[in-house]
Structure formats: C-alpha cells, structure tokens
mmCIF file of C-alpha atoms in Angstrom:
data_model
loop_
_atom_site.group_PDB
_atom_site.id
_atom_site.type_symbol
_atom_site.label_atom_id
_atom_site.label_comp_id
_atom_site.label_asym_id
_atom_site.label_seq_id
_atom_site.Cartn_x
_atom_site.Cartn_y
_atom_site.Cartn_z
ATOM 1 C CA LEU A 1 101.107 89.626 86.162
ATOM 2 C CA THR A 2 98.118 87.424 85.759
ATOM 3 C CA GLU A 3 95.360 88.635 83.372
ATOM 4 C CA PHE A 4 93.304 88.865 86.561
ATOM 5 C CA ALA A 5 95.736 91.227 88.121
ATOM 6 C CA ALA A 6 96.316 93.267 84.810
ATOM 7 C CA ALA A 7 92.771 93.938 84.130
ATOM 8 C CA MET A 8 92.303 95.121 87.512
ATOM 9 C CA GLY A 9 94.592 97.507 87.125
ATOM 10 C CA LEU A 10 93.300 98.627 83.717
ATOM 11 C CA THR A 11 89.927 99.223 85.190
ATOM 12 C CA SER A 12 91.580 101.192 88.220
ATOM 13 C CA LEU A 13 92.706 103.464 85.824
ATOM 14 C CA ASP A 14 89.241 105.041 85.542
ATOM 15 C CA ALA A 15 88.787 105.834 88.808
ATOM 16 C CA MET A 16 92.463 107.629 89.340
ATOM 17 C CA PRO A 17 91.114 110.568 89.241
ATOM 18 C CA ASP A 18 88.561 110.209 91.845
ATOM 19 C CA ILE A 19 91.229 108.319 93.989
ATOM 20 C CA ILE A 20 93.462 111.092 93.282
ATOM 21 C CA ALA A 21 90.925 113.784 94.584
ATOM 22 C CA VAL A 22 90.185 111.997 97.947
ATOM 23 C CA ASN A 23 93.314 111.413 98.859
ATOM 24 C CA ARG A 24 94.139 115.136 98.021
ATOM 25 C CA ARG A 25 91.405 116.363 100.412
ATOM 26 C CA ASN A 26 92.446 114.050 102.999
ATOM 27 C CA ALA A 27 96.077 115.114 102.598
ATOM 28 C CA ASP A 28 94.628 119.061 103.357
ATOM 29 C CA GLU A 29 92.746 117.282 106.378
ATOM 30 C CA TYR A 30 95.515 116.123 108.122
ATOM 31 C CA GLN A 31 97.505 119.031 107.266
ATOM 32 C CA HIS A 32 94.641 121.191 109.038
ATOM 33 C CA GLN A 33 94.476 118.808 111.924
ATOM 34 C CA PHE A 34 98.277 118.890 112.210
ATOM 35 C CA SER A 35 98.742 122.424 112.305
ATOM 36 C CA GLN A 36 97.484 122.185 115.746
ATOM 37 C CA LEU A 37 99.664 119.643 116.961
ATOM 38 C CA PRO A 38 103.053 120.623 118.882
ATOM 39 C CA GLY A 39 106.267 118.775 117.466
ATOM 40 C CA CYS A 40 104.018 117.156 114.361
ATOM 41 C CA SER A 41 104.134 117.828 110.628
ATOM 42 C CA ILE A 42 102.670 116.639 107.735
ATOM 43 C CA ALA A 43 105.484 116.489 104.761
ATOM 44 C CA ARG A 44 103.806 117.792 101.761
ATOM 45 C CA ASP A 45 105.463 118.085 98.248
ATOM 46 C CA GLU A 46 105.533 121.410 97.318
ATOM 47 C CA SER A 47 106.726 120.602 93.705
ATOM 48 C CA THR A 48 105.032 121.228 90.268
ATOM 49 C CA TYR A 49 104.973 117.470 89.481
ATOM 50 C CA PRO A 50 101.561 115.698 89.684
ATOM 51 C CA GLN A 51 101.051 113.935 92.798
ATOM 52 C CA ASN A 52 98.902 111.068 93.856
ATOM 53 C CA TYR A 53 98.803 112.131 97.524
ATOM 54 C CA GLN A 54 98.967 108.542 98.340
ATOM 55 C CA TYR A 55 101.253 108.596 101.506
ATOM 56 C CA ILE A 56 100.815 110.817 104.734
ATOM 57 C CA VAL A 57 103.989 111.338 105.973
ATOM 58 C CA VAL A 58 104.564 112.679 109.229
ATOM 59 C CA GLU A 59 107.644 114.080 110.818
ATOM 60 C CA ILE A 60 107.644 113.828 115.194
ATOM 61 C CA ASP A 61 109.939 115.759 116.881
ATOM 62 C CA ALA A 62 109.866 114.125 120.052
ATOM 63 C CA GLU A 63 111.372 116.735 122.290
ATOM 64 C CA ARG A 64 108.771 119.253 121.153
ATOM 65 C CA CYS A 65 105.437 116.632 121.310
ATOM 66 C CA GLY A 66 106.700 114.560 124.276
ATOM 67 C CA LEU A 67 106.666 111.258 122.566
ATOM 68 C CA THR A 68 108.827 109.745 119.931
ATOM 69 C CA ARG A 69 107.936 108.425 116.673
ATOM 70 C CA ASN A 70 107.908 104.586 117.964
ATOM 71 C CA GLU A 71 105.899 105.392 121.074
ATOM 72 C CA LEU A 72 103.152 107.295 119.115
ATOM 73 C CA VAL A 73 103.129 104.542 116.459
ATOM 74 C CA ALA A 74 102.541 102.347 119.098
ATOM 75 C CA VAL A 75 99.718 103.942 120.325
ATOM 76 C CA LEU A 76 98.189 104.331 117.293
ATOM 77 C CA GLN A 77 98.564 100.599 116.326
ATOM 78 C CA LEU A 78 96.921 99.526 119.769
ATOM 79 C CA GLU A 79 94.052 101.689 119.036
ATOM 80 C CA GLY A 80 93.610 99.783 115.465
ATOM 81 C CA VAL A 81 95.026 102.850 113.409
ATOM 82 C CA LEU A 82 97.429 101.543 110.331
ATOM 83 C CA ALA A 83 100.087 103.609 111.335
ATOM 84 C CA ARG A 84 103.684 102.533 110.435
ATOM 85 C CA LYS A 85 107.180 103.411 110.882
ATOM 86 C CA TYR A 86 108.317 104.872 107.342
ATOM 87 C CA PHE A 87 111.894 104.840 106.063
ATOM 88 C CA SER A 88 112.691 102.449 109.027
ATOM 89 C CA PRO A 89 115.421 101.422 109.231
ATOM 90 C CA GLY A 90 117.203 103.247 106.680
ATOM 91 C CA CYS A 91 118.032 101.856 102.931
ATOM 92 C CA HIS A 92 121.429 101.727 104.218
ATOM 93 C CA ALA A 93 120.906 98.953 107.171
ATOM 94 C CA HIS A 94 119.451 96.625 104.700
ATOM 95 C CA GLU A 95 121.203 93.657 102.785
ATOM 96 C CA PRO A 96 123.382 93.973 100.739
ATOM 97 C CA TYR A 97 124.119 97.656 101.805
ATOM 98 C CA ARG A 98 124.440 96.620 105.832
ATOM 99 C CA SER A 99 127.263 94.138 104.723
ATOM 100 C CA LEU A 100 128.686 96.106 102.422
ATOM 101 C CA ASN A 101 129.505 98.886 104.631
ATOM 102 C CA PRO A 102 128.127 97.863 108.423
ATOM 103 C CA GLU A 103 129.279 101.633 109.553
ATOM 104 C CA ALA A 104 127.261 103.444 106.872
ATOM 105 C CA GLY A 105 125.044 105.367 109.664
ATOM 106 C CA ARG A 106 127.700 106.735 111.213
ATOM 107 C CA ASP A 107 128.517 108.562 107.947
ATOM 108 C CA LEU A 108 124.566 109.221 107.715
ATOM 109 C CA PRO A 109 123.389 111.192 110.461
ATOM 110 C CA LEU A 110 120.832 113.272 109.296
ATOM 111 C CA THR A 111 119.494 109.967 107.419
ATOM 112 C CA GLU A 112 119.480 108.198 110.752
ATOM 113 C CA ALA A 113 117.766 110.885 112.697
ATOM 114 C CA LEU A 114 115.040 111.258 110.133
ATOM 115 C CA CYS A 115 114.665 107.251 109.982
ATOM 116 C CA GLN A 116 113.612 107.772 113.744
ATOM 117 C CA ARG A 117 111.159 110.459 113.077
ATOM 118 C CA VAL A 118 108.771 109.775 110.495
ATOM 119 C CA LEU A 119 105.560 107.769 110.430
ATOM 120 C CA VAL A 120 102.820 107.295 107.896
ATOM 121 C CA LEU A 121 99.304 106.921 108.085
ATOM 122 C CA PRO A 122 96.474 105.686 106.412
ATOM 123 C CA ASN A 123 94.756 107.377 103.138
ATOM 124 C CA GLY A 124 93.222 106.315 100.423
ATOM 125 C CA PRO A 125 89.480 106.830 99.602
ATOM 126 C CA ARG A 126 88.212 104.228 102.560
ATOM 127 C CA VAL A 127 89.842 107.215 104.774
ATOM 128 C CA THR A 128 87.123 109.355 105.435
ATOM 129 C CA LEU A 129 87.179 113.028 107.277
ATOM 130 C CA ALA A 130 85.609 111.735 110.378
ATOM 131 C CA LEU A 131 88.353 109.105 110.696
ATOM 132 C CA ILE A 132 90.822 111.461 109.997
ATOM 133 C CA GLU A 133 89.340 113.579 113.094
ATOM 134 C CA GLN A 134 89.307 110.522 115.217
ATOM 135 C CA ILE A 135 93.149 109.899 114.830
ATOM 136 C CA THR A 136 94.270 113.083 115.285
ATOM 137 C CA THR A 137 91.976 113.338 118.428
ATOM 138 C CA LEU A 138 93.721 110.270 119.187
ATOM 139 C CA ILE A 139 97.209 111.722 118.673
ATOM 140 C CA ARG A 140 96.319 114.869 120.357
ATOM 141 C CA GLN A 141 94.858 113.306 123.558
ATOM 142 C CA ALA A 142 98.078 110.659 123.878
ATOM 143 C CA LEU A 143 100.501 113.865 123.615
ATOM 144 C CA THR A 144 98.773 115.613 126.442
ATOM 145 C CA GLN A 145 99.262 112.216 128.456
ATOM 146 C CA ALA A 146 102.804 111.664 127.121
ATOM 147 C CA ASP A 147 104.122 110.513 130.521
ATOM 148 C CA ALA A 148 101.199 108.158 131.212
ATOM 149 C CA VAL A 149 101.450 106.730 127.629
ATOM 150 C CA ARG A 150 105.344 106.364 127.807
ATOM 151 C CA GLN A 151 104.342 104.551 131.235
ATOM 152 C CA ALA A 152 101.897 102.563 129.908
ATOM 153 C CA LEU A 153 103.751 101.292 126.795
ATOM 154 C CA SER A 154 107.107 100.733 129.358
ATOM 155 C CA GLY A 155 108.416 97.052 129.003
ATOM 156 C CA ARG A 156 106.810 96.994 125.141
ATOM 157 C CA THR A 157 109.493 96.490 122.203
ATOM 158 C CA LEU A 158 109.191 99.706 119.994
#
C-alpha cells in the first residue's frame, strides 16, 4: 500500500458508519422493490454479525421470471446499469482448480446451478432511491416483455 492509499483508507474509516447506513437503506429498498418481481429475490444475510450491505445479490429463477440471469444482466448493462454476473464461473472452474479437477462441476450440481442464477446490482452512497426505482422498473419492463427481449438479445454472447 502506498502512503497515499493508506491515508485515504484511514480517512474513509470516519465515513464508514454513514456509508453502511446508506447501503442498508438501499438494500431495504431493493428488497421492497424485488418483493414485487416474480422469480427475482434478494439474498439477505440474516445473521447477527455486523454487515456493511456492500453487495446487492439477486437470485434469478428463469422459469418463474421468464429471463435467465445472463439475459437480465445483458439488458441491464445495455441500459448502463453496472450489474454483473456473480460467482460466474464458480471457483472450481478457475485455475488451479480447473486443472486439478476438470470434472468438479459434475460433483457440484448445486454450485453449478447457483452460478447460473446470481447477479449483483450497484450499491453505495452514489446509489439513490430514485436510481433503485429506475433499475427495478427496467427489470420489471424486461420481464413483462421477456420474449421480445430474448429475441433482441439473440446472437449476442451472454
């Protein structure tokens, strides 16, 4: 770490309670918005350990919502939303694990399935409640027009 980076890190510690409060507010709003979307659920850690609510993890059930995780990420990215596939591919598909056990995916069917269903959405102090509303509205529109979205995305690498 450079001295500058260390100084910035120490300075940000003072702001951490405010950042966590905004992250939690956003997580709660995402939770509320997603409760109205079929096949899309926010993964929340309900443990008693302190959390920073940094990640908004969404699990997509393609059969219920009509689009796959990859299709939904493509739509969001095309619209400028910094969504990304999460746990994709799984750790077992990266080196050195891939070379050590190329067939690991067959032994990890639940992991493989989850790796195809999970995405993360933006969070942090720059994410406003209005932006969360825009993101969820975009998702809602994509889901209600799933066939047209799938056709528009055909030919793209997802």
